[in-house]
Short mmCIF file of C-alpha atoms and ligand atoms in Angstrom, two decimals:
data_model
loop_
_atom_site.label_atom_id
_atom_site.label_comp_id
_atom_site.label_asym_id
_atom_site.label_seq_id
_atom_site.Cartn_x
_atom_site.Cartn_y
_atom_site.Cartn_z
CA UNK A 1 -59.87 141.08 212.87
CA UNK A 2 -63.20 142.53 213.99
CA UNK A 3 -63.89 145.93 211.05
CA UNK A 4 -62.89 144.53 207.50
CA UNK A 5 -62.48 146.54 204.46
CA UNK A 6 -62.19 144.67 201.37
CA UNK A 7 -61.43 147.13 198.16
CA UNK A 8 -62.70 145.72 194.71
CA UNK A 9 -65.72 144.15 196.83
CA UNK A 10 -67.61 143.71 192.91
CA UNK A 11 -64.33 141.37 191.47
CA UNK A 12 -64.10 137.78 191.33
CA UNK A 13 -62.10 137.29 194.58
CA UNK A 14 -63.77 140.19 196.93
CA UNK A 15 -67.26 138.99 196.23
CA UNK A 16 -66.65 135.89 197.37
CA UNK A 17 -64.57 136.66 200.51
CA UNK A 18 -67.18 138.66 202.23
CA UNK A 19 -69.13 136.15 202.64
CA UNK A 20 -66.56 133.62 204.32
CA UNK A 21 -65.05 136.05 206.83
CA UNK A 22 -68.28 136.61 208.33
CA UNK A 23 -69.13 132.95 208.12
CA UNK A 24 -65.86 131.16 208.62
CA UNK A 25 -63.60 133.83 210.62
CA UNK A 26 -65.98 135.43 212.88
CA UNK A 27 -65.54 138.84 211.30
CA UNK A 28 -67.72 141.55 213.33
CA UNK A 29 -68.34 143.70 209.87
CA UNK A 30 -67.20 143.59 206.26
CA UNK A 31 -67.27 146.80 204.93
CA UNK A 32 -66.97 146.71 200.73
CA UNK A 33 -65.46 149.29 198.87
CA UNK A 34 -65.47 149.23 195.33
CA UNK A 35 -65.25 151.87 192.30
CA UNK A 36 -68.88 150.65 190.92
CA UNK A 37 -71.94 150.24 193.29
CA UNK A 38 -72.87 147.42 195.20
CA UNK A 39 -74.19 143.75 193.66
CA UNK A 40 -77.29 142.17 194.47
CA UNK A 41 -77.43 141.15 197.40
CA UNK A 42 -77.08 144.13 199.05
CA UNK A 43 -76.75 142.92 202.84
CA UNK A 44 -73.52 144.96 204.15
CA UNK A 45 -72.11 148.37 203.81
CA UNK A 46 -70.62 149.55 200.25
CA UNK A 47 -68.67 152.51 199.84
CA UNK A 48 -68.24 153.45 196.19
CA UNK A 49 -64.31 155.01 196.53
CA UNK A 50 -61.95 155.13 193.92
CA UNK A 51 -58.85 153.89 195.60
CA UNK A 52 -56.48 156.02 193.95
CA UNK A 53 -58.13 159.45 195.62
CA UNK A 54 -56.43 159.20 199.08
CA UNK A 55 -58.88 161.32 201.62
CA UNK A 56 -62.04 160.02 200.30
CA UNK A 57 -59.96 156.41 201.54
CA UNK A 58 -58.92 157.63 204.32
CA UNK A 59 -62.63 158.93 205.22
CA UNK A 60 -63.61 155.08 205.05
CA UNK A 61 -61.17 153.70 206.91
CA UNK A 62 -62.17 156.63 209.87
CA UNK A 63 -65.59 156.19 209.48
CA UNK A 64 -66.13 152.37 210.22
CA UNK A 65 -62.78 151.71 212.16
CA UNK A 66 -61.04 149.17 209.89
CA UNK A 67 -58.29 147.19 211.28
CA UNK A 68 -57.61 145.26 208.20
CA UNK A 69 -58.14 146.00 204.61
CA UNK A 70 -57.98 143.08 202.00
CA UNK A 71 -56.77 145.59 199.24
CA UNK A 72 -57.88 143.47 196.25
CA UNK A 73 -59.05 146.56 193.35
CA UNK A 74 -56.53 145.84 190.48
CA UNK A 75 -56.01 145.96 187.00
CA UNK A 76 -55.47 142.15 185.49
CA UNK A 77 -52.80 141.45 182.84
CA UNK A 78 -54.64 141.62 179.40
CA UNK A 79 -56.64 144.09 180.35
CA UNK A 80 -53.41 146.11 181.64
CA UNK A 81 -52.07 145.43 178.30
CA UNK A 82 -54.40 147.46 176.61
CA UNK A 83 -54.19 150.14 179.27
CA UNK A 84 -50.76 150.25 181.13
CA UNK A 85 -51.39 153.52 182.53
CA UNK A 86 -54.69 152.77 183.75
CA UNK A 87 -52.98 149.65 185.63
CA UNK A 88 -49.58 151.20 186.68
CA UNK A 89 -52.42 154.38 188.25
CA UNK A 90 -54.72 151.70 190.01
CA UNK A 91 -52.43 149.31 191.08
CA UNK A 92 -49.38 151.49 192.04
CA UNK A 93 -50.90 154.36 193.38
CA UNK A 94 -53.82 151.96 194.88
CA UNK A 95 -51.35 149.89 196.94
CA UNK A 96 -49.67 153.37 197.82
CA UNK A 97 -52.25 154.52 199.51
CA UNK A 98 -53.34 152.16 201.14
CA UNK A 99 -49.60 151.68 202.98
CA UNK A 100 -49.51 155.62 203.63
CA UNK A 101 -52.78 155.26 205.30
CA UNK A 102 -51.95 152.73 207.34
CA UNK A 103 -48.68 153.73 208.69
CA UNK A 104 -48.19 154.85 212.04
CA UNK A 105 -51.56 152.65 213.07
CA UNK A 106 -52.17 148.94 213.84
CA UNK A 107 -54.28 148.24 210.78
CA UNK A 108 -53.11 145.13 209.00
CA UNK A 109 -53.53 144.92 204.86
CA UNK A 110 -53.67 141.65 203.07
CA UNK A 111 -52.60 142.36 199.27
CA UNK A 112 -52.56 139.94 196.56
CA UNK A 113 -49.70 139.77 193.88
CA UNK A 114 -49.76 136.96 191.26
CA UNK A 115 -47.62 134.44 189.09
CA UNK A 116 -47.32 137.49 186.98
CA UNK A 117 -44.16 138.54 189.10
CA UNK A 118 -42.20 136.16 187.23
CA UNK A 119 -41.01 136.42 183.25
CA UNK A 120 -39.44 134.64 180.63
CA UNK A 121 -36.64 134.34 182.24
CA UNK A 122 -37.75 132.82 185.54
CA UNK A 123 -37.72 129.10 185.72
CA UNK A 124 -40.65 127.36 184.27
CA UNK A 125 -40.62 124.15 186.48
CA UNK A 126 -40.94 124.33 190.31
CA UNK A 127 -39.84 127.84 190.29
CA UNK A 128 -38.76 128.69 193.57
CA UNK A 129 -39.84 131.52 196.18
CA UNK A 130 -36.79 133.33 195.29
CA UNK A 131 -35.41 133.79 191.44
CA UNK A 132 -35.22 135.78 188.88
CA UNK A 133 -38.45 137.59 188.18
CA UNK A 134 -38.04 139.87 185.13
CA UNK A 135 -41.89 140.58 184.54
CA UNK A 136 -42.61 141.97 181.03
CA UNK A 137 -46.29 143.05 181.19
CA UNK A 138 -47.26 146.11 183.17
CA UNK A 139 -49.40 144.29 185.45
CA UNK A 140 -46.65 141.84 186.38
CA UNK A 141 -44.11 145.09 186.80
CA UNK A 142 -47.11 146.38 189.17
CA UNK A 143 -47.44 143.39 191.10
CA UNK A 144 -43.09 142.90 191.20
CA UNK A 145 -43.02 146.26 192.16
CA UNK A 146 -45.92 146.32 194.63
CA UNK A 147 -44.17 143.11 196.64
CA UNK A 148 -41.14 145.58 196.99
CA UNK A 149 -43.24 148.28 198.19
CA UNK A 150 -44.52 145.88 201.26
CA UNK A 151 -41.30 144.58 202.03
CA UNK A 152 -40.04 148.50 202.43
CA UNK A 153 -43.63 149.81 204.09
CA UNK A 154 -42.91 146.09 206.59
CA UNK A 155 -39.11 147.27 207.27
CA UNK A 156 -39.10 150.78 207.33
CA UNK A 157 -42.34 151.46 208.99
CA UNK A 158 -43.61 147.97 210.67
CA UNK A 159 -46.65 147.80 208.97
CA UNK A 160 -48.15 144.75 208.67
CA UNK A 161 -48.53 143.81 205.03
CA UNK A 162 -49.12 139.78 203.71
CA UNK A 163 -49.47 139.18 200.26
CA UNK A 164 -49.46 135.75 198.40
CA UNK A 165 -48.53 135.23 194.91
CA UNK A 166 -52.03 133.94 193.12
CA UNK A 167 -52.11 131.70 189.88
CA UNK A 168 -55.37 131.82 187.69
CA UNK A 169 -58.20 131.76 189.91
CA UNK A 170 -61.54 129.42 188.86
CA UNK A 171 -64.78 130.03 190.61
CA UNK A 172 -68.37 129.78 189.61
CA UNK A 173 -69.99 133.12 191.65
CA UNK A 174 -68.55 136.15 190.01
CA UNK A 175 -66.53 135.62 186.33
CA UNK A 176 -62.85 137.15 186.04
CA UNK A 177 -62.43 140.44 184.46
CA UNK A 178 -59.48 140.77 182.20
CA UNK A 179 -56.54 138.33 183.22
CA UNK A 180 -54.84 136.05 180.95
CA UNK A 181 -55.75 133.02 183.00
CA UNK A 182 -60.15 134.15 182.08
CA UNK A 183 -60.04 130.79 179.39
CA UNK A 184 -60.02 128.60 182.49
CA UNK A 185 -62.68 130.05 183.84
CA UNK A 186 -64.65 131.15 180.26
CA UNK A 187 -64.43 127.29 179.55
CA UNK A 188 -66.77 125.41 181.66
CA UNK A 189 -69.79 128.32 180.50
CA UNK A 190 -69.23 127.56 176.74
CA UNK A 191 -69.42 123.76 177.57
CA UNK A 192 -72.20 123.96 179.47
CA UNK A 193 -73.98 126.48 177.21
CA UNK A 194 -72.86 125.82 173.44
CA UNK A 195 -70.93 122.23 174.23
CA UNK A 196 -68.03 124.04 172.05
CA UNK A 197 -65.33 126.66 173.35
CA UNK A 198 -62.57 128.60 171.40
CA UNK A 199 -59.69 128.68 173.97
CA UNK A 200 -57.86 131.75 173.29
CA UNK A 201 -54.57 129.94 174.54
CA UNK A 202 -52.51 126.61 172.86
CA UNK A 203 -53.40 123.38 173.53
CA UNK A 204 -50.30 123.16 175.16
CA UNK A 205 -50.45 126.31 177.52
CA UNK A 206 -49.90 125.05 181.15
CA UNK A 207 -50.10 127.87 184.10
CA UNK A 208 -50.61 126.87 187.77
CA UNK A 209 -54.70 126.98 189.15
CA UNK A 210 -56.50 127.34 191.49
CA UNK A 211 -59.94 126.93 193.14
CA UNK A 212 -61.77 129.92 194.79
CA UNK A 213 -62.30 128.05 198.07
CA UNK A 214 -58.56 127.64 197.93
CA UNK A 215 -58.06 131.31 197.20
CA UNK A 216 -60.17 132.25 199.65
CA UNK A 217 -58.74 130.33 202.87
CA UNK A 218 -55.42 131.27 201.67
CA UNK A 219 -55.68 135.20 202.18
CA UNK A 220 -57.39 134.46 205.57
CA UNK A 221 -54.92 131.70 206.68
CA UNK A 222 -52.09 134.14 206.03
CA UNK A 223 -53.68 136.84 207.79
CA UNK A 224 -54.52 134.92 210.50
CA UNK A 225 -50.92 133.66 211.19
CA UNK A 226 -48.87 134.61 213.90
CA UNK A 227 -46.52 137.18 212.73
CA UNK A 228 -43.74 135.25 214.00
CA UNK A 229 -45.06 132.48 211.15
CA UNK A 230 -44.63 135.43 208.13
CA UNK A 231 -41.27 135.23 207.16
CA UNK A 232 -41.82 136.47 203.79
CA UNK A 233 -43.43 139.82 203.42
CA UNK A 234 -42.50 140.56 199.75
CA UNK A 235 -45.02 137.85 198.76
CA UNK A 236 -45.24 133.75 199.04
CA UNK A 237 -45.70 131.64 196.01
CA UNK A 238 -48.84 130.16 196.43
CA UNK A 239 -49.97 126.92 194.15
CA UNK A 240 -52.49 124.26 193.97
CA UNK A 241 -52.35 122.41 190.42
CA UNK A 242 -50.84 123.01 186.97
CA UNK A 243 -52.91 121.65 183.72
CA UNK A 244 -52.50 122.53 180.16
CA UNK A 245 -55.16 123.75 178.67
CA UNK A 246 -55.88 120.53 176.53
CA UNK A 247 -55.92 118.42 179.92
CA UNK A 248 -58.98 121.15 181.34
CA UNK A 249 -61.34 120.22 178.13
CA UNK A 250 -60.46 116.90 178.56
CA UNK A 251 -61.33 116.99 182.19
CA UNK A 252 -64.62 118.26 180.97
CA UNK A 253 -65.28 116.15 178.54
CA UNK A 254 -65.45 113.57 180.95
CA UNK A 255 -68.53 114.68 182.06
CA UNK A 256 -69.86 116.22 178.46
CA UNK A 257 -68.52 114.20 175.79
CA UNK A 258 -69.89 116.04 173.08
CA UNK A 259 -67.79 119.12 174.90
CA UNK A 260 -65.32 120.44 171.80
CA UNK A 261 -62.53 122.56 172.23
CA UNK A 262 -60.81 124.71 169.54
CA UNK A 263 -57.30 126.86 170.37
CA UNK A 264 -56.87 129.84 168.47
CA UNK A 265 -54.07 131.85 170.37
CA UNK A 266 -54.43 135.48 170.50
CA UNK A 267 -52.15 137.86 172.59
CA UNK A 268 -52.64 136.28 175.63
CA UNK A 269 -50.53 133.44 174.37
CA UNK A 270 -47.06 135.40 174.78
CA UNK A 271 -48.68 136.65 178.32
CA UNK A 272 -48.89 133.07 179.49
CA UNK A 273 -45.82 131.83 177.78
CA UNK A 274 -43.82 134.27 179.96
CA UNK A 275 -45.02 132.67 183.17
CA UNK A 276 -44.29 129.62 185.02
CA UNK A 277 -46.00 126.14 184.65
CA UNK A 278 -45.45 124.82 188.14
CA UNK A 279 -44.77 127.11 191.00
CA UNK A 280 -42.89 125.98 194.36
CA UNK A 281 -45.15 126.49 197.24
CA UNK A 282 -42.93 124.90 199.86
CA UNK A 283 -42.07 128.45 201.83
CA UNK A 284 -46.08 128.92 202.40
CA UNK A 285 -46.52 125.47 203.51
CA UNK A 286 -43.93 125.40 206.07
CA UNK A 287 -44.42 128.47 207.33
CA UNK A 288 -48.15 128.89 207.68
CA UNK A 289 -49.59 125.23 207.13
CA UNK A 290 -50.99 126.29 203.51
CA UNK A 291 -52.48 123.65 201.79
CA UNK A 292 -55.10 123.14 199.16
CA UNK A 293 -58.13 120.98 198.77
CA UNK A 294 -59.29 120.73 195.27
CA UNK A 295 -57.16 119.16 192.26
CA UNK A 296 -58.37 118.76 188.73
CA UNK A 297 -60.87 116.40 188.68
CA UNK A 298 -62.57 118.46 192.28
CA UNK A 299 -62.66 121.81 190.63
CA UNK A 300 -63.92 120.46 187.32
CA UNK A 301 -66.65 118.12 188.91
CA UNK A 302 -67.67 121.41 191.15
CA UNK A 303 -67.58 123.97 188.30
CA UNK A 304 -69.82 122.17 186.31
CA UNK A 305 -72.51 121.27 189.02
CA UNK A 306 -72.85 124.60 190.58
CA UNK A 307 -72.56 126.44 187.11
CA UNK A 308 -75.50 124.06 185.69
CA UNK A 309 -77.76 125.14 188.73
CA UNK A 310 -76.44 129.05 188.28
CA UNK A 311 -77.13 129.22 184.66
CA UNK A 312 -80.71 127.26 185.07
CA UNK A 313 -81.78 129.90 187.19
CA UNK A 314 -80.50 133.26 184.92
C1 AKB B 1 -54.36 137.17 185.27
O1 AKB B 1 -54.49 136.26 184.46
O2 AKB B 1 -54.03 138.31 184.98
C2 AKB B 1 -54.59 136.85 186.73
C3 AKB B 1 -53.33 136.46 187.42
C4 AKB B 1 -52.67 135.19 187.12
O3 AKB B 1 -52.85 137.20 188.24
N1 AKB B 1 -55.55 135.81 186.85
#
């Protein structure tokens, strides 16, 4: 992995993962590509593509000799509710391209899919690597149909495609943009700012988590596997810990106990009821060695140090 491309360089996972492939992996040159211009700080090249327009791709991928693309532009799942054919475009025709392009050459793709795969159908407890998925918003019918696309692009034309299945992501740097899983993120500014959030999900609402760091090692652990290791190249389900929303302000409250919490479900609710509560990780952690570092109490006690210093200095 020496010429990186990572698409959706500006969202809350490609900001972030810049920085740790050139710090942590030894990657030669990150390359971001991304349909807005760069963010502050501007300290490698941006290319400002819009990843559904398949020469102007293929002119980046030419130009600074990628050999892996982290193909991370997407549409999230309530903001692909309000505009399914905005997400089924980006994140269908997206992913397309980026396989066509890379056929035929040895240019490896890292592509995330999400708990979104599964519906209300799918088991809700420990749901296992392989079951019944059944998606019913467009972004999780994107992502199910995505994992299919690998698997065929990986069989029929040996290209090397990894994906893991990501729950809601928290991280302090860059905020989510759209997803259902935002109120886990959303949560620790109110408290810090106002000391009172409205949580746009039940009290009860439980989805799996995650912490960026987490994230972040996982799509370059899995890329940096042996291929013998990648037995699953639909996608693997990929977990760290599962809290209901209640438990998170609680969490919080341990460190700002005048923190309130109010939960007035909108309709994200149905979008989070139709996912799982505790995803089984077990194929990812025999396979590859994936494991996580932060539960609960870490990510909270993080969050709320390094957002206190971030919103001092704004
Ligand atoms: C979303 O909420 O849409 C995303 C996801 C779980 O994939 N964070």
């Amino acid at each position: 992995m020496k010429n990186v491309l990572v698409t959706g360089v500006n969202g809350q996972i490609g900001s972030e993962l810049s920085d740790l492939l050139e710090a942590k992996y030894n990657v030669d040159k990150v390359v971001g590509l991304d349909i807005r211009p760069s963010l502050p700080p501007y300290k490698r090249a941006h290319e400002i593509v819009d990843i559904t327009k398949k020469e102007a791709f293929r002119h980046v991928l030419e130009k600074h000799q990628i050999d892996t693309i982290f193909h991370l532009a997407s549409i999230l799942s309530a903001v692909g509710e309000k505009n399914p054919d905005q997400a089924w475009d980006i994140n269908m025709t997206g992913l397309k391209n980026v396989l066509d392009l890379v056929r035929g050459t040895a240019i490896k793709v890292f592509w995330p899919s999400s708990i979104a795969v599964f519906g209300p159908n799918s088991p809700k407890m420990n749901t296992p690597q392989d079951t019944i998925l059944g998606p019913t918003t467009m972004y999780g019918i994107t992502k199910n149909a995505g994992e299919l696309l690998c698997n065929y692009y990986f069989d029929k034309f040996d290209v090397d495609v990894r994906s893991v299945r990501y729950p809601g992501i928290i991280s302090y740097k860059t905020e989510p943009g759209g997803g259902t899983t935002d109120y886990a993120v959303e949560i620790f500014y109110e408290a810090i700012k106002h000391k009172v959030y409205t949580c746009f999900v039940t009290s009860q609402t439980c989805l799996p988590m995650m912490y960026m760091e987490d994230a972040l090692h996982a799509a370059a652990e899995v890329m940096f596997a042996d291929k013998a290791q990648i037995g699953v190249r639909t996608s693997y389900n990929l977990a760290a810990v599962s809290f209901t929303a209640e438990e998170l302000a609680e969490e919080i409250k341990k460190h700002i106990p005048d923190f309130h919490c109010n939960f007035v479900p909108d309709f994200r609710q149905k979008i989070a009821e139709s996912w799982p509560r505790v995803i089984d990780d077990s194929v990812a952690r025999k396979e590859w060695a994936w494991q996580h570092k932060y539960d609960l109490a870490a990510i909270t006690e993080d969050m709320l140090t390094q957002l206190k210093k971030k919103i001092k200095l704004n």
